Short mmCIF file of N, CA and C in Angstrom, two decimals:
data_model
loop_
_atom_site.label_atom_id
_atom_site.label_comp_id
_atom_site.label_asym_id
_atom_site.label_seq_id
_atom_site.Cartn_x
_atom_site.Cartn_y
_atom_site.Cartn_z
N UNK A 1 -30.56 -80.16 -8.68
CA UNK A 1 -29.25 -79.95 -8.27
C UNK A 1 -28.15 -79.89 -9.37
N UNK A 2 -28.49 -80.79 -10.29
CA UNK A 2 -27.55 -80.91 -11.37
C UNK A 2 -27.73 -79.54 -12.24
N UNK A 3 -28.76 -78.90 -12.31
CA UNK A 3 -28.97 -77.84 -13.06
C UNK A 3 -28.35 -76.62 -12.35
N UNK A 4 -28.38 -76.47 -10.94
CA UNK A 4 -27.62 -75.49 -10.08
C UNK A 4 -26.23 -75.58 -10.38
N UNK A 5 -25.71 -76.88 -10.42
CA UNK A 5 -24.22 -77.01 -10.53
C UNK A 5 -23.79 -76.54 -11.90
N UNK A 6 -24.59 -76.67 -12.96
CA UNK A 6 -24.17 -76.36 -14.37
C UNK A 6 -24.18 -74.81 -14.38
N UNK A 7 -25.18 -74.19 -13.74
CA UNK A 7 -25.29 -72.66 -13.70
C UNK A 7 -24.18 -72.23 -12.88
N UNK A 8 -23.71 -72.80 -11.73
CA UNK A 8 -22.58 -72.37 -10.88
C UNK A 8 -21.30 -72.51 -11.85
N UNK A 9 -21.06 -73.62 -12.39
CA UNK A 9 -19.90 -73.86 -13.31
C UNK A 9 -19.76 -72.80 -14.30
N UNK A 10 -20.94 -72.55 -15.06
CA UNK A 10 -21.03 -71.64 -16.18
C UNK A 10 -20.57 -70.37 -15.66
N UNK A 11 -21.13 -69.88 -14.59
CA UNK A 11 -20.72 -68.57 -14.00
C UNK A 11 -19.33 -68.51 -13.56
N UNK A 12 -18.68 -69.54 -12.94
CA UNK A 12 -17.34 -69.54 -12.40
C UNK A 12 -16.46 -69.66 -13.75
N UNK A 13 -16.78 -70.34 -14.79
CA UNK A 13 -15.94 -70.37 -15.90
C UNK A 13 -15.91 -69.04 -16.67
N UNK A 14 -17.01 -68.30 -16.67
CA UNK A 14 -17.03 -66.94 -17.30
C UNK A 14 -16.26 -66.08 -16.47
N UNK A 15 -16.33 -66.05 -15.14
CA UNK A 15 -15.44 -65.17 -14.38
C UNK A 15 -14.11 -65.52 -14.43
N UNK A 16 -13.65 -66.71 -14.58
CA UNK A 16 -12.37 -67.13 -14.74
C UNK A 16 -11.78 -66.78 -16.02
N UNK A 17 -12.67 -66.82 -17.16
CA UNK A 17 -12.18 -66.45 -18.46
C UNK A 17 -11.89 -64.92 -18.38
N UNK A 18 -12.81 -63.98 -17.84
CA UNK A 18 -12.68 -62.70 -17.91
C UNK A 18 -11.25 -62.24 -17.14
N UNK A 19 -10.90 -62.98 -16.13
CA UNK A 19 -9.75 -62.70 -15.34
C UNK A 19 -8.62 -63.12 -16.14
N UNK A 20 -8.82 -64.11 -17.03
CA UNK A 20 -7.63 -64.59 -17.72
C UNK A 20 -7.33 -63.74 -18.93
N UNK A 21 -8.28 -63.01 -19.44
CA UNK A 21 -8.24 -62.21 -20.55
C UNK A 21 -7.74 -60.80 -20.07
N UNK A 22 -7.97 -60.26 -18.95
CA UNK A 22 -7.66 -59.04 -18.55
C UNK A 22 -6.14 -58.77 -18.45
N UNK A 23 -5.62 -57.69 -18.89
CA UNK A 23 -4.25 -57.40 -18.96
C UNK A 23 -4.09 -55.87 -18.92
N UNK A 24 -2.90 -55.37 -18.45
CA UNK A 24 -2.61 -53.94 -18.48
C UNK A 24 -1.37 -53.67 -19.29
N UNK A 25 -1.31 -52.41 -19.54
CA UNK A 25 -0.10 -51.95 -20.12
C UNK A 25 0.17 -50.48 -19.76
N UNK A 26 1.53 -50.00 -19.70
CA UNK A 26 1.70 -48.75 -19.40
C UNK A 26 2.50 -47.92 -20.44
N UNK A 27 2.59 -46.72 -20.37
CA UNK A 27 3.37 -45.80 -21.15
C UNK A 27 3.64 -44.54 -20.44
N UNK A 28 4.63 -43.96 -20.80
CA UNK A 28 4.99 -42.48 -20.04
C UNK A 28 4.49 -41.45 -21.06
N UNK A 29 3.97 -40.48 -20.34
CA UNK A 29 3.43 -39.16 -21.09
C UNK A 29 4.42 -38.15 -20.79
N UNK A 30 5.13 -37.62 -21.81
CA UNK A 30 6.11 -36.56 -21.42
C UNK A 30 5.33 -35.27 -21.42
N UNK A 31 5.80 -34.41 -20.41
CA UNK A 31 5.29 -33.22 -20.26
C UNK A 31 6.18 -32.18 -20.32
N UNK A 32 6.24 -31.00 -20.92
CA UNK A 32 7.22 -30.10 -21.03
C UNK A 32 6.76 -28.74 -21.33
N UNK A 33 7.54 -27.57 -20.90
CA UNK A 33 7.19 -26.20 -21.29
C UNK A 33 8.37 -25.43 -21.18
N UNK A 34 8.59 -24.62 -22.14
CA UNK A 34 9.81 -23.74 -22.23
C UNK A 34 9.38 -22.25 -21.74
N UNK A 35 10.16 -21.72 -20.81
CA UNK A 35 10.02 -20.39 -20.32
C UNK A 35 11.14 -19.51 -20.88
N UNK A 36 10.66 -18.49 -21.46
CA UNK A 36 11.68 -17.46 -22.10
C UNK A 36 11.72 -16.29 -21.06
N UNK A 37 12.91 -15.68 -21.18
CA UNK A 37 13.10 -14.38 -20.32
C UNK A 37 12.16 -13.35 -20.88
N UNK A 38 11.43 -12.92 -19.99
CA UNK A 38 10.38 -11.84 -20.25
C UNK A 38 10.13 -10.86 -18.91
N UNK A 39 9.68 -9.78 -19.15
CA UNK A 39 9.32 -8.83 -18.31
C UNK A 39 8.15 -7.98 -18.60
N UNK A 40 7.37 -7.61 -17.66
CA UNK A 40 6.16 -6.68 -17.84
C UNK A 40 6.13 -5.74 -16.80
N UNK A 41 5.76 -4.38 -17.13
CA UNK A 41 5.42 -3.45 -16.13
C UNK A 41 3.97 -3.69 -15.64
N UNK A 42 3.80 -4.18 -14.41
CA UNK A 42 2.59 -4.71 -13.97
C UNK A 42 1.85 -3.70 -13.43
N UNK A 43 2.35 -2.59 -12.92
CA UNK A 43 1.41 -1.45 -12.30
C UNK A 43 2.23 -0.15 -12.28
N UNK A 44 1.54 0.88 -12.53
CA UNK A 44 2.11 2.20 -12.53
C UNK A 44 1.05 3.05 -11.83
N UNK A 45 1.48 3.74 -10.70
CA UNK A 45 0.64 4.55 -9.92
C UNK A 45 0.90 6.00 -10.37
N UNK A 46 -0.17 6.93 -10.61
CA UNK A 46 -0.15 8.21 -11.01
C UNK A 46 0.80 8.96 -9.75
N UNK A 47 1.67 9.93 -10.24
CA UNK A 47 2.35 10.73 -9.32
C UNK A 47 1.57 12.11 -9.33
N UNK A 48 1.12 12.40 -8.15
CA UNK A 48 0.41 13.65 -8.06
C UNK A 48 1.08 14.58 -7.03
N UNK A 49 1.27 15.85 -7.32
CA UNK A 49 1.88 16.82 -6.55
C UNK A 49 1.00 17.38 -5.83
N UNK A 50 -0.35 17.12 -6.00
CA UNK A 50 -1.40 17.86 -5.43
C UNK A 50 -1.59 19.28 -5.90
N UNK A 51 -2.08 20.25 -4.92
CA UNK A 51 -2.43 21.55 -5.40
C UNK A 51 -1.41 22.54 -4.69
N UNK A 52 -1.14 23.46 -5.34
CA UNK A 52 -0.08 24.44 -4.71
C UNK A 52 -0.37 25.88 -5.27
N UNK A 53 -0.04 26.78 -4.46
CA UNK A 53 0.01 28.20 -4.75
C UNK A 53 1.39 28.66 -5.42
N UNK A 54 1.84 29.53 -4.76
CA UNK A 54 3.26 30.01 -5.07
C UNK A 54 4.22 29.02 -4.82
N UNK A 55 5.00 28.63 -5.82
CA UNK A 55 6.21 27.56 -5.72
C UNK A 55 7.35 28.12 -5.14
N UNK A 56 7.25 28.51 -3.84
CA UNK A 56 8.52 29.09 -3.15
C UNK A 56 9.45 28.06 -2.41
N UNK A 57 8.90 26.74 -2.43
CA UNK A 57 9.76 25.61 -1.80
C UNK A 57 9.49 24.45 -2.48
N UNK A 58 10.21 23.50 -2.41
CA UNK A 58 10.09 22.18 -3.00
C UNK A 58 8.76 21.60 -2.68
N UNK A 59 8.12 20.91 -3.75
CA UNK A 59 6.90 20.11 -3.57
C UNK A 59 7.38 18.65 -3.90
N UNK A 60 7.16 17.87 -2.88
CA UNK A 60 7.66 16.35 -3.06
C UNK A 60 6.39 15.35 -3.31
N UNK A 61 6.53 14.37 -3.94
CA UNK A 61 5.41 13.25 -4.16
C UNK A 61 6.13 12.05 -4.43
N UNK A 62 5.39 11.05 -4.23
CA UNK A 62 5.97 9.61 -4.67
C UNK A 62 4.83 8.95 -5.24
N UNK A 63 5.27 7.72 -5.94
CA UNK A 63 4.41 6.75 -6.39
C UNK A 63 5.17 5.51 -6.50
N UNK A 64 4.42 4.46 -6.94
CA UNK A 64 5.27 3.11 -7.19
C UNK A 64 4.89 2.66 -8.50
N UNK A 65 5.90 1.81 -8.95
CA UNK A 65 5.64 0.95 -10.22
C UNK A 65 6.06 -0.47 -9.97
N UNK A 66 5.56 -1.42 -10.63
CA UNK A 66 5.71 -2.81 -10.41
C UNK A 66 6.31 -3.50 -11.70
N UNK A 67 7.32 -4.11 -11.56
CA UNK A 67 8.07 -4.82 -12.56
C UNK A 67 8.05 -6.32 -12.22
N UNK A 68 7.53 -7.18 -13.17
CA UNK A 68 7.57 -8.65 -12.96
C UNK A 68 8.34 -9.28 -14.16
N UNK A 69 9.35 -9.94 -13.65
CA UNK A 69 10.42 -10.61 -14.83
C UNK A 69 10.56 -12.15 -14.41
N UNK A 70 10.74 -13.00 -15.28
CA UNK A 70 10.97 -14.22 -15.11
C UNK A 70 12.21 -14.37 -14.02
N UNK A 71 12.29 -15.32 -13.29
CA UNK A 71 13.32 -15.67 -12.40
C UNK A 71 14.71 -15.69 -12.97
N UNK A 72 15.59 -14.86 -12.51
CA UNK A 72 16.98 -14.80 -12.86
C UNK A 72 17.24 -13.69 -14.00
N UNK A 73 16.11 -13.31 -14.53
CA UNK A 73 16.27 -12.32 -15.63
C UNK A 73 16.76 -10.94 -15.14
N UNK A 74 17.98 -10.55 -15.61
CA UNK A 74 18.60 -9.13 -15.26
C UNK A 74 17.90 -8.12 -15.98
N UNK A 75 17.36 -7.02 -15.45
CA UNK A 75 16.70 -6.02 -16.17
C UNK A 75 17.13 -4.68 -15.67
N UNK A 76 16.73 -3.55 -16.27
CA UNK A 76 16.70 -2.23 -15.82
C UNK A 76 15.48 -1.44 -16.24
N UNK A 77 15.12 -0.62 -15.47
CA UNK A 77 13.84 0.24 -15.50
C UNK A 77 14.35 1.56 -15.77
N UNK A 78 13.76 2.26 -16.94
CA UNK A 78 14.04 3.50 -17.27
C UNK A 78 12.81 4.41 -17.47
N UNK A 79 13.05 5.72 -17.19
CA UNK A 79 11.90 6.71 -17.22
C UNK A 79 12.28 7.69 -18.32
N UNK A 80 11.55 7.91 -19.29
CA UNK A 80 11.96 8.81 -20.27
C UNK A 80 11.82 10.33 -19.82
N UNK A 81 12.11 11.26 -20.72
CA UNK A 81 12.00 12.73 -20.18
C UNK A 81 10.52 13.33 -20.29
N UNK A 82 9.62 12.40 -20.76
CA UNK A 82 8.34 12.75 -20.84
C UNK A 82 7.88 13.62 -22.15
N UNK A 83 6.66 14.02 -22.09
CA UNK A 83 6.22 14.65 -23.33
C UNK A 83 6.25 16.14 -23.49
N UNK A 84 6.59 16.70 -22.38
CA UNK A 84 6.69 18.21 -22.13
C UNK A 84 7.78 18.81 -23.14
N UNK A 85 7.39 19.86 -23.90
CA UNK A 85 8.45 20.42 -24.92
C UNK A 85 9.71 20.96 -24.13
N UNK A 86 10.84 20.58 -24.74
CA UNK A 86 12.08 21.02 -24.27
C UNK A 86 12.56 20.19 -22.98
N UNK A 87 11.85 19.18 -22.51
CA UNK A 87 12.13 18.42 -21.19
C UNK A 87 13.34 17.56 -21.42
N UNK A 88 14.08 17.39 -20.28
CA UNK A 88 15.20 16.32 -20.07
C UNK A 88 14.85 15.59 -18.91
N UNK A 89 15.45 14.55 -18.83
CA UNK A 89 15.13 13.75 -17.57
C UNK A 89 15.63 14.47 -16.33
N UNK A 90 16.62 15.44 -16.29
CA UNK A 90 17.04 16.06 -15.21
C UNK A 90 15.83 17.41 -14.96
N UNK A 91 15.27 17.76 -15.98
CA UNK A 91 14.24 18.82 -15.85
C UNK A 91 12.90 18.43 -16.72
N UNK A 92 12.11 17.59 -16.36
CA UNK A 92 10.88 17.31 -17.14
C UNK A 92 10.00 18.46 -16.85
N UNK A 93 9.03 18.46 -17.81
CA UNK A 93 8.04 19.63 -17.77
C UNK A 93 6.60 19.14 -17.87
N UNK A 94 5.89 19.51 -17.04
CA UNK A 94 4.41 19.51 -17.01
C UNK A 94 3.88 20.68 -17.87
N UNK A 95 2.74 20.47 -18.55
CA UNK A 95 2.16 21.44 -19.30
C UNK A 95 0.91 21.87 -19.07
N UNK A 96 0.54 23.24 -19.30
CA UNK A 96 -0.94 23.54 -19.11
C UNK A 96 -0.96 24.58 -20.26
N UNK A 97 -1.63 24.32 -21.48
CA UNK A 97 -1.54 25.27 -22.46
C UNK A 97 -0.11 25.65 -22.79
N UNK A 98 0.36 26.72 -22.93
CA UNK A 98 1.77 27.24 -23.19
C UNK A 98 2.59 27.32 -22.06
N UNK A 99 2.05 27.23 -20.90
CA UNK A 99 2.88 27.32 -19.67
C UNK A 99 3.40 25.91 -19.20
N UNK A 100 4.60 25.94 -18.58
CA UNK A 100 5.23 24.71 -18.16
C UNK A 100 5.69 24.79 -16.75
N UNK A 101 5.65 23.67 -16.06
CA UNK A 101 6.22 23.61 -14.58
C UNK A 101 7.16 22.49 -14.51
N UNK A 102 8.40 22.81 -14.01
CA UNK A 102 9.47 21.79 -14.07
C UNK A 102 9.46 20.98 -12.86
N UNK A 103 9.73 19.67 -13.05
CA UNK A 103 9.88 18.80 -12.10
C UNK A 103 11.04 17.58 -12.30
N UNK A 104 11.32 16.91 -11.40
CA UNK A 104 12.41 15.85 -11.68
C UNK A 104 11.93 14.54 -10.85
N UNK A 105 12.36 13.31 -11.50
CA UNK A 105 11.98 12.22 -10.87
C UNK A 105 13.33 11.50 -10.53
N UNK A 106 13.39 10.94 -9.25
CA UNK A 106 14.50 10.34 -8.69
C UNK A 106 14.30 8.84 -8.23
N UNK A 107 15.35 8.13 -8.18
CA UNK A 107 15.27 6.89 -7.76
C UNK A 107 15.55 6.44 -6.16
N UNK A 108 16.00 7.85 -5.60
CA UNK A 108 16.18 7.50 -4.13
C UNK A 108 15.51 8.48 -3.25
N UNK A 109 15.32 8.12 -1.98
CA UNK A 109 14.47 9.12 -1.16
C UNK A 109 15.06 10.29 -0.91
N UNK A 110 16.33 10.45 -0.96
CA UNK A 110 16.98 11.70 -0.76
C UNK A 110 16.90 12.70 -1.90
N UNK A 111 16.47 12.18 -3.01
CA UNK A 111 16.13 12.93 -4.25
C UNK A 111 17.60 13.53 -4.89
N UNK A 112 18.60 12.56 -4.82
CA UNK A 112 19.72 13.08 -5.38
C UNK A 112 20.11 12.30 -6.64
N UNK A 113 19.53 11.23 -6.94
CA UNK A 113 19.80 10.30 -8.18
C UNK A 113 18.76 10.37 -8.99
N UNK A 114 18.91 11.14 -10.18
CA UNK A 114 17.89 11.49 -11.20
C UNK A 114 17.72 10.10 -11.94
N UNK A 115 16.34 9.83 -12.11
CA UNK A 115 15.91 8.55 -12.81
C UNK A 115 15.67 8.80 -14.24
N UNK A 116 16.62 8.31 -14.99
CA UNK A 116 16.42 8.52 -16.48
C UNK A 116 16.34 7.20 -17.24
N UNK A 117 16.63 7.44 -18.47
CA UNK A 117 16.36 6.20 -19.43
C UNK A 117 17.63 5.61 -20.24
N UNK A 118 18.89 5.95 -19.69
CA UNK A 118 20.08 5.33 -20.20
C UNK A 118 20.56 4.19 -19.49
N UNK A 119 20.40 3.01 -20.10
CA UNK A 119 20.91 1.81 -19.33
C UNK A 119 22.32 1.88 -18.84
N UNK A 120 22.46 1.44 -17.62
CA UNK A 120 23.83 1.42 -17.20
C UNK A 120 24.22 2.81 -16.49
N UNK A 121 23.42 3.91 -16.84
CA UNK A 121 23.85 5.17 -16.28
C UNK A 121 22.83 5.78 -15.19
N UNK A 122 21.56 5.92 -15.65
CA UNK A 122 20.69 6.51 -14.86
C UNK A 122 19.27 5.71 -14.61
N UNK A 123 19.43 4.41 -14.94
CA UNK A 123 18.32 3.49 -14.67
C UNK A 123 18.38 2.61 -13.35
N UNK A 124 17.27 2.05 -12.98
CA UNK A 124 17.43 1.12 -11.85
C UNK A 124 17.43 -0.35 -12.31
N UNK A 125 18.45 -1.07 -11.76
CA UNK A 125 18.59 -2.44 -12.29
C UNK A 125 18.05 -3.34 -11.19
N UNK A 126 17.79 -4.61 -11.60
CA UNK A 126 17.32 -5.66 -10.78
C UNK A 126 17.40 -6.98 -11.36
N UNK A 127 17.01 -7.99 -10.58
CA UNK A 127 16.89 -9.40 -11.11
C UNK A 127 15.62 -9.97 -10.80
N UNK A 128 15.10 -10.57 -11.87
CA UNK A 128 13.68 -11.14 -11.70
C UNK A 128 13.58 -12.21 -10.74
N UNK A 129 12.53 -12.29 -10.01
CA UNK A 129 12.14 -13.29 -9.05
C UNK A 129 10.99 -14.20 -9.47
N UNK A 130 10.30 -13.74 -10.55
CA UNK A 130 8.93 -14.34 -11.04
C UNK A 130 7.87 -13.68 -10.39
N UNK A 131 8.00 -12.81 -9.37
CA UNK A 131 6.91 -11.99 -8.66
C UNK A 131 7.13 -10.71 -9.03
N UNK A 132 6.19 -9.90 -8.71
CA UNK A 132 6.08 -8.39 -9.00
C UNK A 132 7.27 -7.84 -8.03
N UNK A 133 8.04 -7.00 -8.44
CA UNK A 133 8.86 -6.28 -7.58
C UNK A 133 8.61 -4.70 -7.74
N UNK A 134 8.32 -4.15 -6.65
CA UNK A 134 7.99 -2.68 -6.66
C UNK A 134 9.06 -1.76 -6.33
N UNK A 135 9.04 -0.57 -7.13
CA UNK A 135 9.92 0.46 -6.97
C UNK A 135 9.20 1.82 -6.72
N UNK A 136 9.77 2.54 -5.92
CA UNK A 136 9.35 3.85 -5.64
C UNK A 136 9.77 4.93 -6.44
N UNK A 137 8.94 5.72 -6.95
CA UNK A 137 9.49 6.96 -7.74
C UNK A 137 9.35 8.16 -7.04
N UNK A 138 10.37 8.80 -6.70
CA UNK A 138 10.41 10.11 -5.98
C UNK A 138 10.32 11.25 -6.83
N UNK A 139 9.42 12.14 -6.66
CA UNK A 139 9.25 13.24 -7.68
C UNK A 139 9.38 14.53 -6.68
N UNK A 140 9.94 15.56 -7.46
CA UNK A 140 10.05 16.87 -6.82
C UNK A 140 9.80 17.92 -7.87
N UNK A 141 8.92 18.91 -7.47
CA UNK A 141 8.72 20.16 -8.25
C UNK A 141 9.41 21.29 -7.54
N UNK A 142 10.66 21.65 -7.91
CA UNK A 142 11.47 22.57 -7.18
C UNK A 142 10.93 23.93 -7.08
N UNK A 143 11.31 24.88 -6.13
CA UNK A 143 11.07 26.00 -6.03
C UNK A 143 11.39 26.83 -7.41
N UNK A 144 10.37 27.45 -7.91
CA UNK A 144 10.55 28.18 -9.35
C UNK A 144 9.53 29.26 -9.60
N UNK A 145 9.92 30.09 -10.70
CA UNK A 145 8.93 31.19 -10.83
C UNK A 145 7.51 30.33 -11.32
N UNK A 146 6.39 30.75 -10.46
CA UNK A 146 5.23 30.09 -10.45
C UNK A 146 4.52 30.42 -11.82
N UNK A 147 4.19 29.36 -12.51
CA UNK A 147 3.55 29.63 -13.83
C UNK A 147 2.21 29.92 -13.61
N UNK A 148 1.35 30.22 -14.78
CA UNK A 148 0.06 30.50 -14.70
C UNK A 148 -0.84 29.41 -14.08
N UNK A 149 -1.92 29.85 -13.33
CA UNK A 149 -2.93 28.95 -12.77
C UNK A 149 -3.37 27.95 -13.76
N UNK A 150 -3.49 26.72 -13.50
CA UNK A 150 -4.08 25.75 -14.47
C UNK A 150 -3.76 24.39 -13.87
N UNK A 151 -4.28 23.34 -14.71
CA UNK A 151 -4.03 21.90 -14.35
C UNK A 151 -2.76 21.43 -15.24
N UNK A 152 -1.69 21.22 -14.62
CA UNK A 152 -0.45 20.85 -15.41
C UNK A 152 -0.32 19.23 -15.45
N UNK A 153 0.02 18.68 -16.47
CA UNK A 153 0.21 17.39 -16.65
C UNK A 153 1.48 16.93 -17.59
N UNK A 154 1.83 15.70 -17.44
CA UNK A 154 3.01 15.22 -18.38
C UNK A 154 2.64 13.61 -18.34
N UNK A 155 3.23 13.05 -19.39
CA UNK A 155 3.21 11.64 -19.45
C UNK A 155 4.76 11.11 -19.66
N UNK A 156 5.09 10.13 -18.61
CA UNK A 156 6.41 9.60 -18.75
C UNK A 156 6.41 8.21 -19.15
N UNK A 157 7.21 7.64 -20.10
CA UNK A 157 7.08 6.19 -20.47
C UNK A 157 8.11 5.50 -19.53
N UNK A 158 7.73 4.39 -18.94
CA UNK A 158 8.42 3.48 -18.34
C UNK A 158 8.92 2.42 -19.30
N UNK A 159 10.22 2.03 -19.36
CA UNK A 159 10.84 1.18 -20.13
C UNK A 159 11.57 0.09 -19.26
N UNK A 160 11.31 -0.99 -19.60
CA UNK A 160 12.00 -2.23 -19.05
C UNK A 160 12.88 -2.99 -20.11
N UNK A 161 14.25 -2.83 -19.80
CA UNK A 161 15.22 -3.53 -20.84
C UNK A 161 15.67 -4.69 -20.10
N UNK A 162 15.67 -5.79 -20.85
CA UNK A 162 16.11 -7.18 -20.29
C UNK A 162 16.87 -7.94 -21.29
#
């Protein structure tokens, strides 16, 4: 019994000593991140006027482009004149060899506001939400002297200024 009591007391003392030695401390971990104003063109769909024969009437088409800017960032989206020789934003030109086909890009569905690349004049403005914002590009190939048969193409650069 004496031996059991000694073992019990030794175990009790060891447990009590461990509890007496245990301690805690705390500290704060600072966490931070800086967000800078930024924008990206997140998606640009191809604008296809399809296939046509004689261009005796307007041929209309639409596509969308997506812009994502940090929340609260004011921006404007511009479309340049494209790569067609002699093109302007009011009369862009698709090319096939030496032949060209005139078309225009608009920012409204009635196709009355030409979408250009001069900030504050003919661009589309917005304020960032942090999410992708979609814009419709309205295209029109007007009635014109029909050029030679072929596959016509152009490349227009999208610029976001913020």
